[in-house]
Amino acid sequence: NTFGGSEYLNVSNVDIPGGNTTATLFINASQNCDWIITWSESWIRSINPTKGRGSQNATITVSLNPSSTATRTAVVRVSNTSGSIVRDVTVTQ
């Protein structure tokens, strides 16, 4: 299903400054790209939306980092629904 063009999906790493609990994940995808977001770290409370189509932004909500000095990282996976395109995003807080 390319609908006259190649399917693409691009994302950028996300840095959440200390003291903040939300950030934006920018998803740049072709109009024909259905995607889904998954993660396993419990300090990432939610990502909304977790699925979509084409380019849009998703809001990442995290727990407040209990350490004022230690950085923590998590991997958030964004992939197209067929699994042929997989992008791992590093979320740093």
Short mmCIF file of N, CA and C in Angstrom, two decimals:
data_model
loop_
_atom_site.label_atom_id
_atom_site.label_comp_id
_atom_site.label_asym_id
_atom_site.label_seq_id
_atom_site.Cartn_x
_atom_site.Cartn_y
_atom_site.Cartn_z
N ASN A 1 0.83 -1.20 0.00
CA ASN A 1 0.00 0.00 0.00
C ASN A 1 0.86 1.25 0.00
N THR A 2 1.27 1.71 -1.13
CA THR A 2 2.06 2.93 -1.13
C THR A 2 1.29 4.12 -1.68
N PHE A 3 0.17 3.88 -2.31
CA PHE A 3 -0.67 4.96 -2.84
C PHE A 3 0.15 5.98 -3.63
N GLY A 4 1.00 5.48 -4.50
CA GLY A 4 1.74 6.36 -5.38
C GLY A 4 3.00 6.94 -4.79
N GLY A 5 3.39 6.51 -3.61
CA GLY A 5 4.62 7.04 -3.01
C GLY A 5 5.19 6.05 -2.03
N SER A 6 6.45 6.23 -1.70
CA SER A 6 7.08 5.33 -0.75
C SER A 6 6.65 5.66 0.67
N GLU A 7 6.47 4.63 1.45
CA GLU A 7 6.11 4.82 2.85
C GLU A 7 7.37 5.19 3.62
N TYR A 8 7.26 6.18 4.50
CA TYR A 8 8.40 6.55 5.34
C TYR A 8 7.91 6.90 6.74
N LEU A 9 8.83 6.79 7.69
CA LEU A 9 8.53 7.06 9.10
C LEU A 9 9.81 7.54 9.76
N ASN A 10 9.80 8.75 10.29
CA ASN A 10 10.98 9.31 10.94
C ASN A 10 10.59 9.94 12.27
N VAL A 11 11.45 9.77 13.26
CA VAL A 11 11.24 10.35 14.58
C VAL A 11 12.57 10.87 15.11
N SER A 12 12.51 11.71 16.12
CA SER A 12 13.73 12.24 16.74
C SER A 12 13.74 11.89 18.21
N ASN A 13 14.94 11.82 18.78
CA ASN A 13 15.06 11.56 20.22
C ASN A 13 14.39 12.69 21.00
N VAL A 14 13.98 12.38 22.22
CA VAL A 14 13.25 13.34 23.06
C VAL A 14 14.03 13.57 24.34
N ASP A 15 14.24 14.84 24.68
CA ASP A 15 14.91 15.21 25.93
C ASP A 15 13.89 15.93 26.80
N ILE A 16 13.69 15.42 28.02
CA ILE A 16 12.74 16.02 28.95
C ILE A 16 13.55 16.69 30.05
N PRO A 17 13.55 18.02 30.11
CA PRO A 17 14.33 18.71 31.13
C PRO A 17 13.89 18.32 32.54
N GLY A 18 14.82 18.34 33.47
CA GLY A 18 14.51 18.03 34.86
C GLY A 18 13.36 18.87 35.39
N GLY A 19 12.48 18.24 36.13
CA GLY A 19 11.34 18.95 36.68
C GLY A 19 10.12 18.93 35.76
N ASN A 20 10.32 18.59 34.51
CA ASN A 20 9.19 18.52 33.58
C ASN A 20 8.64 17.10 33.53
N THR A 21 7.36 16.95 33.23
CA THR A 21 6.76 15.62 33.15
C THR A 21 6.11 15.36 31.79
N THR A 22 6.21 16.31 30.86
CA THR A 22 5.67 16.07 29.52
C THR A 22 6.66 16.55 28.46
N ALA A 23 6.57 15.93 27.31
CA ALA A 23 7.38 16.32 26.16
C ALA A 23 6.63 15.91 24.91
N THR A 24 7.09 16.42 23.78
CA THR A 24 6.45 16.11 22.51
C THR A 24 7.35 15.21 21.67
N LEU A 25 6.77 14.15 21.16
CA LEU A 25 7.43 13.27 20.20
C LEU A 25 6.91 13.65 18.83
N PHE A 26 7.80 14.11 17.96
CA PHE A 26 7.42 14.53 16.62
C PHE A 26 7.54 13.33 15.68
N ILE A 27 6.45 12.98 15.04
CA ILE A 27 6.42 11.85 14.11
C ILE A 27 6.23 12.40 12.71
N ASN A 28 7.20 12.13 11.85
CA ASN A 28 7.16 12.56 10.46
C ASN A 28 6.96 11.31 9.63
N ALA A 29 5.78 11.16 9.05
CA ALA A 29 5.45 9.94 8.33
C ALA A 29 4.67 10.27 7.07
N SER A 30 4.77 9.38 6.10
CA SER A 30 4.01 9.55 4.87
C SER A 30 2.52 9.42 5.19
N GLN A 31 1.68 10.01 4.35
CA GLN A 31 0.23 10.00 4.57
C GLN A 31 -0.34 8.60 4.62
N ASN A 32 0.33 7.65 3.98
CA ASN A 32 -0.16 6.27 3.93
C ASN A 32 0.44 5.39 5.02
N CYS A 33 1.17 5.98 5.96
CA CYS A 33 1.85 5.20 6.99
C CYS A 33 1.02 5.16 8.27
N ASP A 34 0.50 3.97 8.58
CA ASP A 34 -0.15 3.73 9.87
C ASP A 34 0.94 3.29 10.84
N TRP A 35 1.00 3.91 12.03
CA TRP A 35 2.07 3.61 12.97
C TRP A 35 1.52 3.34 14.36
N ILE A 36 2.38 2.72 15.17
CA ILE A 36 2.03 2.40 16.56
C ILE A 36 3.26 2.66 17.42
N ILE A 37 3.03 3.07 18.68
CA ILE A 37 4.11 3.37 19.62
C ILE A 37 4.04 2.39 20.78
N THR A 38 5.19 1.81 21.13
CA THR A 38 5.26 0.91 22.28
C THR A 38 6.47 1.30 23.14
N TRP A 39 6.41 0.93 24.43
CA TRP A 39 7.50 1.18 25.36
C TRP A 39 7.34 0.25 26.55
N SER A 40 8.40 0.12 27.34
CA SER A 40 8.31 -0.79 28.49
C SER A 40 8.70 -0.14 29.81
N GLU A 41 9.34 1.01 29.79
CA GLU A 41 9.76 1.65 31.05
C GLU A 41 8.54 2.17 31.81
N SER A 42 8.47 1.81 33.10
CA SER A 42 7.29 2.19 33.90
C SER A 42 7.22 3.69 34.20
N TRP A 43 8.36 4.38 34.16
CA TRP A 43 8.31 5.82 34.45
C TRP A 43 7.73 6.63 33.30
N ILE A 44 7.59 6.00 32.14
CA ILE A 44 6.82 6.64 31.07
C ILE A 44 5.37 6.27 31.32
N ARG A 45 4.59 7.23 31.80
CA ARG A 45 3.22 6.99 32.22
C ARG A 45 2.29 6.74 31.04
N SER A 46 2.43 7.58 30.02
CA SER A 46 1.55 7.43 28.86
C SER A 46 2.15 8.15 27.66
N ILE A 47 1.70 7.73 26.51
CA ILE A 47 2.00 8.43 25.26
C ILE A 47 0.67 8.51 24.53
N ASN A 48 0.34 9.70 24.09
CA ASN A 48 -0.96 9.91 23.47
C ASN A 48 -0.83 10.75 22.21
N PRO A 49 -1.24 10.23 21.07
CA PRO A 49 -1.85 8.92 20.86
C PRO A 49 -0.78 7.83 20.74
N THR A 50 -1.19 6.57 20.88
CA THR A 50 -0.26 5.46 20.72
C THR A 50 -0.30 4.89 19.31
N LYS A 51 -1.25 5.35 18.52
CA LYS A 51 -1.26 4.95 17.12
C LYS A 51 -1.88 6.05 16.29
N GLY A 52 -1.50 6.05 15.01
CA GLY A 52 -2.00 7.11 14.15
C GLY A 52 -1.61 6.84 12.71
N ARG A 53 -1.80 7.87 11.90
CA ARG A 53 -1.50 7.77 10.48
C ARG A 53 -0.91 9.09 10.02
N GLY A 54 0.19 9.01 9.29
CA GLY A 54 0.82 10.22 8.77
C GLY A 54 1.56 10.99 9.86
N SER A 55 1.94 12.21 9.53
CA SER A 55 2.71 13.04 10.46
C SER A 55 1.81 13.63 11.53
N GLN A 56 2.25 13.53 12.76
CA GLN A 56 1.58 14.19 13.87
C GLN A 56 2.47 14.14 15.10
N ASN A 57 2.05 14.81 16.14
CA ASN A 57 2.79 14.84 17.39
C ASN A 57 2.12 13.94 18.41
N ALA A 58 2.93 13.34 19.27
CA ALA A 58 2.42 12.56 20.39
C ALA A 58 2.97 13.17 21.67
N THR A 59 2.16 13.20 22.71
CA THR A 59 2.58 13.74 23.99
C THR A 59 3.04 12.60 24.89
N ILE A 60 4.27 12.72 25.39
CA ILE A 60 4.82 11.75 26.32
C ILE A 60 4.66 12.32 27.73
N THR A 61 4.04 11.55 28.62
CA THR A 61 3.90 11.94 30.01
C THR A 61 4.70 10.97 30.87
N VAL A 62 5.56 11.53 31.72
CA VAL A 62 6.45 10.71 32.55
C VAL A 62 6.29 11.06 34.02
N SER A 63 6.75 10.16 34.88
CA SER A 63 6.83 10.45 36.31
C SER A 63 7.96 11.45 36.53
N LEU A 64 7.84 12.22 37.58
CA LEU A 64 8.92 13.13 37.95
C LEU A 64 10.15 12.31 38.30
N ASN A 65 11.29 12.71 37.78
CA ASN A 65 12.54 11.99 38.08
C ASN A 65 12.87 12.18 39.56
N PRO A 66 12.99 11.09 40.33
CA PRO A 66 13.26 11.23 41.77
C PRO A 66 14.66 11.75 42.07
N SER A 67 15.55 11.70 41.11
CA SER A 67 16.92 12.18 41.32
C SER A 67 17.12 13.50 40.60
N SER A 68 17.68 14.46 41.31
CA SER A 68 17.95 15.75 40.67
C SER A 68 19.26 15.72 39.91
N THR A 69 20.05 14.66 40.08
CA THR A 69 21.36 14.60 39.43
C THR A 69 21.49 13.47 38.41
N ALA A 70 20.74 12.39 38.57
CA ALA A 70 20.89 11.24 37.68
C ALA A 70 19.96 11.36 36.48
N THR A 71 20.50 11.08 35.32
CA THR A 71 19.72 11.05 34.10
C THR A 71 19.20 9.64 33.89
N ARG A 72 17.98 9.52 33.42
CA ARG A 72 17.46 8.20 33.07
C ARG A 72 17.02 8.21 31.61
N THR A 73 17.14 7.06 30.99
CA THR A 73 16.76 6.95 29.58
C THR A 73 15.84 5.76 29.37
N ALA A 74 15.05 5.86 28.34
CA ALA A 74 14.16 4.77 27.95
C ALA A 74 14.11 4.73 26.43
N VAL A 75 13.76 3.59 25.90
CA VAL A 75 13.58 3.45 24.46
C VAL A 75 12.09 3.35 24.16
N VAL A 76 11.64 4.20 23.26
CA VAL A 76 10.26 4.16 22.77
C VAL A 76 10.34 3.72 21.32
N ARG A 77 9.56 2.73 20.96
CA ARG A 77 9.59 2.20 19.59
C ARG A 77 8.39 2.71 18.82
N VAL A 78 8.69 3.28 17.65
CA VAL A 78 7.64 3.71 16.72
C VAL A 78 7.81 2.86 15.47
N SER A 79 6.77 2.16 15.08
CA SER A 79 6.88 1.30 13.89
C SER A 79 5.60 1.37 13.08
N ASN A 80 5.74 1.07 11.80
CA ASN A 80 4.54 0.99 11.00
C ASN A 80 3.83 -0.31 11.34
N THR A 81 2.55 -0.40 11.04
CA THR A 81 1.77 -1.54 11.52
C THR A 81 2.18 -2.86 10.87
N SER A 82 2.83 -2.80 9.72
CA SER A 82 3.31 -4.05 9.11
C SER A 82 4.64 -4.51 9.71
N GLY A 83 5.30 -3.61 10.45
CA GLY A 83 6.58 -3.95 11.06
C GLY A 83 7.77 -3.83 10.14
N SER A 84 7.56 -3.33 8.93
CA SER A 84 8.67 -3.22 7.98
C SER A 84 9.54 -1.99 8.25
N ILE A 85 9.02 -1.01 8.99
CA ILE A 85 9.80 0.17 9.38
C ILE A 85 9.74 0.25 10.90
N VAL A 86 10.91 0.25 11.55
CA VAL A 86 10.98 0.34 13.01
C VAL A 86 11.95 1.44 13.37
N ARG A 87 11.52 2.35 14.22
CA ARG A 87 12.38 3.44 14.69
C ARG A 87 12.39 3.42 16.21
N ASP A 88 13.59 3.36 16.80
CA ASP A 88 13.73 3.43 18.25
C ASP A 88 14.13 4.85 18.63
N VAL A 89 13.38 5.43 19.55
CA VAL A 89 13.61 6.78 20.02
C VAL A 89 14.14 6.70 21.45
N THR A 90 15.21 7.43 21.74
CA THR A 90 15.70 7.50 23.11
C THR A 90 15.04 8.69 23.80
N VAL A 91 14.40 8.40 24.92
CA VAL A 91 13.80 9.43 25.76
C VAL A 91 14.70 9.60 26.96
N THR A 92 15.18 10.82 27.17
CA THR A 92 16.10 11.13 28.27
C THR A 92 15.45 12.13 29.20
N GLN A 93 15.53 11.81 30.50
CA GLN A 93 15.01 12.75 31.50
C GLN A 93 16.08 12.95 32.55
#
